[in-house]
C-alpha cells in the first residue's frame, strides 16, 4: 500500500496538471472560436442590417416630413422627449402611455447624429434657414459621407432652383446620400467594368432614369416611383445612347466626387 | 523540491496558455466593443423607425375614428 500511497500524490498532481492544461487549452480554443465567430459572422451581418436600416430610414423619411408639414409641427426625432410630448399633444394616443418610457429609458440626453434621423425642421423657417440646416447636418454627421460631398453644391443649387418645396429642408441629406450612391454606382459602371452590371437593377435603372430628370426626383423613395422605374426597365432597356448622354452629365459630378474621395 | 521540479514544466505550459488566453480575451474584447457600437447605432435607427411606426399607427387610428364618426367608413373591398 505504501508504494501506491507514495505514488498517488504525484500521480494525482500530474493528472491534475494535465487536466488543468487541457481545460486551459479548451478555454483558449473556445475563446478563439468565439472571436472568429464574432468577427467573421456576427459583425458583417450586423453591419448589413445597419445598412438595411439606413435604407429603410431613407425610404421612410418622407413620411416624417409629410407628417411634420401637414401638422405644422417641429417633430424632433432626435429627442425622444419632444416626440413624447408631441405624441401626447396629438391626443390620439392609443399606445403611447407606456411605450415611450420603456422605449427611451436612457436616450433622454443622447443626441442622434445619424443623418437619417434628422427630422428637426422648424416649419416656418424651413425655407429660410435651409443653408444653416445643411451646415448643421454636415457638421453633425459622423458617418463622413456627407462631409465628402462639397462638390455637389452646384448640383444642389440647381436642384434648389427647381422649386421642389416638399423636400427643401429634409430632403437635402437624402439627396446627398442618394447622390453619393449614384456617384459610386456611376463610377463603378464607368470605370470599374462595363460588362459587370451586378448592381441591383432597380437602383441602376433609377439612376439611369433619374439623371435625365435633372435629378429632381431624388426624393423618389415612394414605392410608386420605384415601381415605375422597374416598369420602365423593360421598355427602356434598349436605348443606350440616352444613358450615355446622361453619363456625360453625371460623370462631371462623379469626377468631382472622385477628386474629393 | 522534487514536487516543484515536477510541477515546473506544467507551470510553463500553463503560463503560456494563460498568456494566449489573455491575448484572445483582448481581441475578443475589441470585437465585442465594435459589435456594441454597431448595435448602438442600430438601436438609434430602430428607435426612429419605431417613432415613425407609432406616428403611422396613430394616424390610422384617428382616421378610423373619424371615418366611423362621420359614417363614411366602408367595408374593405
XYZ file of C-alpha atoms in Angstrom:
338
model
C 0.000 0.000 0.000
C 2.867 2.332 0.699
C 4.236 2.495 -2.826
C 0.754 3.160 -4.028
C 0.413 5.778 -1.301
C 3.734 7.230 -2.354
C 2.770 7.168 -5.999
C -0.689 8.515 -5.550
C 0.029 12.177 -4.737
C 2.466 12.599 -7.587
C 0.151 10.834 -9.957
C -2.715 12.876 -8.721
C -0.716 16.039 -9.149
C 0.305 15.053 -12.641
C -3.221 14.213 -13.553
C -4.423 17.465 -12.119
C -1.835 19.384 -14.062
C -2.739 17.604 -17.229
C -6.376 18.287 -16.642
C -5.634 21.899 -15.903
C -3.676 22.244 -19.122
C -6.434 20.539 -21.014
C -9.012 22.814 -19.540
C -6.909 25.836 -20.320
C -6.487 24.697 -23.888
C -10.211 24.205 -24.159
C -10.800 27.679 -22.807
C -8.326 29.071 -25.267
C -9.889 27.260 -28.183
C -13.317 28.378 -27.105
C -12.203 31.952 -26.875
C -10.601 31.863 -30.285
C -13.721 30.256 -31.717
C -15.822 32.944 -30.139
C -13.610 35.659 -31.545
C -13.745 34.145 -35.001
C -17.491 33.820 -34.969
C -17.967 37.347 -33.765
C -15.598 38.898 -36.240
C -16.444 36.794 -39.238
C -20.099 36.065 -38.818
C -21.830 38.418 -36.498
C -20.270 41.767 -37.230
C -20.721 41.650 -41.024
C -24.317 40.627 -40.634
C -24.937 43.338 -38.107
C -23.357 45.890 -40.410
C -25.548 44.688 -43.241
C -28.552 45.012 -41.017
C -27.477 48.515 -40.166
C -27.193 49.354 -43.837
C -30.660 47.965 -44.384
C -31.962 50.056 -41.539
C -30.351 53.080 -43.145
C -32.123 52.278 -46.376
C -35.391 51.914 -44.547
C -34.951 55.236 -42.851
C -34.046 56.843 -46.145
C -37.118 55.402 -47.783
C -39.426 56.255 -44.960
C -38.098 59.652 -44.199
C -40.643 61.304 -46.438
C -43.321 60.097 -44.047
C -41.709 62.107 -41.310
C -41.579 65.224 -43.388
C -45.117 64.668 -44.542
C -46.477 64.344 -41.050
C -44.456 67.259 -39.846
C -45.520 69.561 -42.594
C -49.124 68.523 -42.524
C -49.295 69.025 -38.806
C -47.113 72.159 -38.950
C -45.114 70.704 -36.153
C -41.472 70.602 -35.331
C -41.080 66.972 -34.556
C -37.607 66.206 -33.413
C -36.990 62.558 -33.851
C -33.611 63.099 -32.300
C -35.076 63.984 -29.000
C -37.479 61.362 -27.779
C -38.866 63.527 -25.021
C -40.071 66.043 -27.529
C -41.588 63.240 -29.526
C -43.366 62.013 -26.493
C -44.733 65.439 -25.838
C -45.812 65.791 -29.415
C -47.494 62.457 -29.424
C -49.279 63.211 -26.224
C -50.271 66.578 -27.583
C -51.680 64.984 -30.690
C -54.121 63.243 -28.412
C -54.762 60.160 -30.495
C -52.505 58.159 -28.309
C -53.589 54.609 -28.019
C -50.248 53.021 -27.384
C -48.138 55.867 -26.173
C -48.789 55.823 -22.489
C -46.446 53.051 -21.566
C -44.216 52.806 -24.586
C -42.056 55.902 -24.573
C -40.884 55.330 -21.049
C -39.961 51.791 -21.810
C -38.582 52.672 -25.188
C -36.373 55.522 -24.254
C -35.050 54.929 -20.818
C -31.550 56.166 -21.387
C -31.771 58.202 -24.524
C -33.026 61.393 -22.981
C -29.782 63.256 -23.200
C -28.364 61.424 -26.133
C -28.378 63.093 -29.469
C -28.570 61.054 -32.574
C -26.120 62.204 -35.097
C -27.354 59.873 -37.754
C -28.278 61.739 -40.847
C -31.304 59.612 -41.462
C -32.780 60.540 -38.174
C -32.607 64.219 -38.534
C -36.092 65.437 -38.983
C -35.802 68.561 -36.948
C -37.361 71.099 -39.177
C -38.563 74.407 -37.965
C -41.658 74.556 -40.125
C -41.837 78.276 -40.621
C -38.153 78.838 -41.171
C -37.638 75.793 -43.319
C -37.068 77.726 -46.495
C -35.111 80.469 -44.832
C -32.661 78.533 -42.759
C -32.005 75.859 -45.281
C -28.354 76.570 -45.683
C -27.869 76.651 -41.960
C -29.595 73.350 -41.822
C -27.240 71.985 -44.401
C -24.243 73.102 -42.497
C -25.643 71.771 -39.290
C -26.190 68.434 -40.924
C -22.769 68.408 -42.374
C -21.104 69.174 -39.135
C -23.096 66.755 -37.092
C -22.800 63.699 -39.225
C -20.329 61.195 -38.067
C -20.526 58.853 -40.990
C -18.439 61.166 -43.113
C -20.388 60.536 -46.252
C -21.853 63.937 -46.310
C -18.643 65.637 -45.463
C -17.069 64.296 -48.586
C -19.549 65.924 -50.901
C -18.869 69.602 -51.053
C -18.625 69.420 -54.820
C -22.287 68.677 -55.156
C -23.146 72.163 -54.078
C -23.505 73.268 -57.652
C -25.875 70.432 -58.311
C -27.634 71.291 -55.179
C -28.104 74.821 -56.242
C -29.533 73.636 -59.495
C -31.862 71.424 -57.610
C -32.718 74.155 -55.228
C -33.663 76.271 -58.146
C -36.021 73.616 -59.211
C -38.789 74.635 -56.832
C -39.484 71.423 -55.037
C -40.963 72.603 -51.803
C -41.639 69.352 -50.076
C -38.078 68.265 -49.834
C -36.441 71.546 -49.283
C -35.118 71.110 -45.802
C -35.185 67.470 -45.074
C -34.511 66.061 -48.480
C -31.095 67.607 -48.631
C -29.443 64.926 -46.605
C -31.317 62.321 -48.530
C -30.239 63.909 -51.731
C -26.676 63.906 -50.695
C -26.772 60.314 -49.699
C -28.540 59.306 -52.846
C -26.188 61.352 -54.909
C -23.306 59.686 -53.264
C -24.761 56.337 -54.108
C -25.419 57.409 -57.639
C -21.932 58.688 -57.988
C -20.479 55.494 -56.674
C -22.698 53.446 -58.931
C -21.789 55.509 -61.929
C -18.138 55.309 -61.087
C -18.401 51.590 -60.824
C -20.229 51.384 -64.072
C -17.912 53.675 -65.935
C -14.505 52.929 -64.651
C -14.817 49.634 -62.885
C -16.389 47.488 -65.526
C -18.637 47.941 -68.470
C -19.594 44.305 -68.568
C -20.434 43.546 -64.976
C -23.754 45.123 -64.200
C -24.023 43.280 -60.968
C -25.824 46.064 -59.214
C -29.405 45.862 -58.355
C -31.493 46.688 -61.394
C -33.842 48.974 -59.544
C -31.047 51.208 -58.371
C -29.297 51.197 -61.678
C -32.371 51.948 -63.617
C -33.476 54.520 -61.155
C -30.153 56.213 -61.692
C -30.488 55.795 -65.381
C -33.889 57.359 -65.328
C -33.412 59.950 -62.689
C -30.403 61.542 -64.181
C -32.328 62.766 -67.188
C -34.935 64.303 -64.971
C -32.500 66.875 -63.656
C -32.163 64.710 -60.574
C -35.217 66.325 -59.215
C -36.764 63.024 -58.289
C -34.055 62.193 -55.879
C -36.581 62.076 -53.116
C -38.401 59.460 -55.104
C -38.461 56.972 -52.343
C -42.092 56.153 -52.745
C -42.839 52.649 -53.903
C -44.814 54.019 -56.812
C -41.766 55.626 -58.234
C -39.641 52.587 -57.807
C -42.337 50.592 -59.434
C -42.394 52.935 -62.360
C -38.707 52.596 -62.706
C -38.920 48.870 -62.719
C -41.657 49.081 -65.284
C -39.570 51.319 -67.427
C -36.702 48.958 -67.068
C -38.216 46.506 -69.503
C -39.113 49.176 -72.008
C -36.180 51.498 -71.812
C -33.534 48.872 -71.533
C -32.677 49.219 -75.193
C -31.850 52.897 -75.792
C -28.291 53.048 -74.640
C -27.353 56.435 -76.170
C -29.637 58.326 -73.830
C -27.903 56.760 -70.919
C -24.551 57.636 -72.402
C -25.582 61.264 -72.596
C -26.637 61.262 -69.027
C -23.443 59.591 -68.034
C -21.690 62.542 -69.507
C -23.656 64.856 -67.249
C -23.211 62.686 -64.230
C -19.568 61.950 -64.851
C -18.715 65.513 -64.053
C -20.096 65.126 -60.580
C -18.584 61.674 -60.453
C -15.178 63.067 -61.344
C -15.644 65.787 -58.791
C -16.556 63.263 -56.161
C -13.624 61.125 -57.233
C -11.329 64.041 -56.813
C -12.785 64.550 -53.399
C -12.510 60.937 -52.497
C 11.654 20.459 -4.050
C 11.042 17.378 -6.079
C 7.432 18.204 -6.410
C 8.200 21.744 -7.579
C 10.702 20.378 -10.040
C 7.977 18.095 -11.240
C 5.451 20.889 -11.496
C 7.608 23.308 -13.367
C 7.036 22.148 -16.952
C 3.317 22.080 -16.422
C 3.528 25.524 -14.973
C 5.350 26.822 -18.003
C 2.838 25.284 -20.327
C 0.021 26.677 -18.281
C 1.582 30.093 -18.196
C 1.934 30.012 -21.953
C -1.668 29.018 -22.366
C -2.750 31.683 -19.949
C -0.876 34.347 -21.843
C -2.543 33.178 -25.027
C -5.882 33.295 -23.301
C -5.196 36.832 -22.222
C -4.380 37.826 -25.778
C -7.508 36.126 -27.037
C -9.604 37.908 -24.489
C -8.184 41.229 -25.525
C -9.033 40.574 -29.149
C -12.445 39.359 -28.163
C -12.992 42.455 -26.117
C -12.181 44.675 -29.050
C -14.517 42.818 -31.346
C -17.263 42.926 -28.777
C -16.819 46.654 -28.374
C -17.123 47.138 -32.119
C -20.196 44.972 -32.098
C -21.626 47.046 -29.325
C -21.046 50.207 -31.288
C -22.803 48.736 -34.275
C -25.706 47.646 -32.158
C -25.901 51.041 -30.577
C -26.184 52.792 -33.899
C -28.752 50.250 -34.999
C -30.705 50.904 -31.848
C -30.858 54.577 -32.583
C -32.050 53.906 -36.108
C -34.643 51.472 -34.918
C -35.866 53.951 -32.380
C -36.529 56.415 -35.140
C -38.251 53.725 -37.135
C -40.415 52.906 -34.184
C -41.383 56.516 -33.774
C -42.410 56.591 -37.384
C -44.441 53.459 -36.862
C -46.174 54.954 -33.886
C -46.999 58.055 -35.845
C -48.449 55.993 -38.648
C -50.439 53.903 -36.236
C -51.872 56.945 -34.538
C -52.726 58.389 -37.891
C -54.513 55.193 -38.781
C -56.413 55.204 -35.532
C -57.505 58.776 -35.934
C -58.565 58.188 -39.496
C -60.604 55.181 -38.490
C -62.211 57.124 -35.716
C -63.081 59.993 -37.991
C -64.482 57.705 -40.628
C -66.589 55.948 -38.065
C -67.790 59.225 -36.638
C -68.755 60.661 -39.986
C -70.209 57.390 -41.173
C -68.071 57.327 -44.244
C -66.344 54.154 -43.383
C -66.820 51.468 -45.910
C -66.112 47.803 -45.710
C -62.927 46.571 -47.279
C -63.063 45.751 -50.890
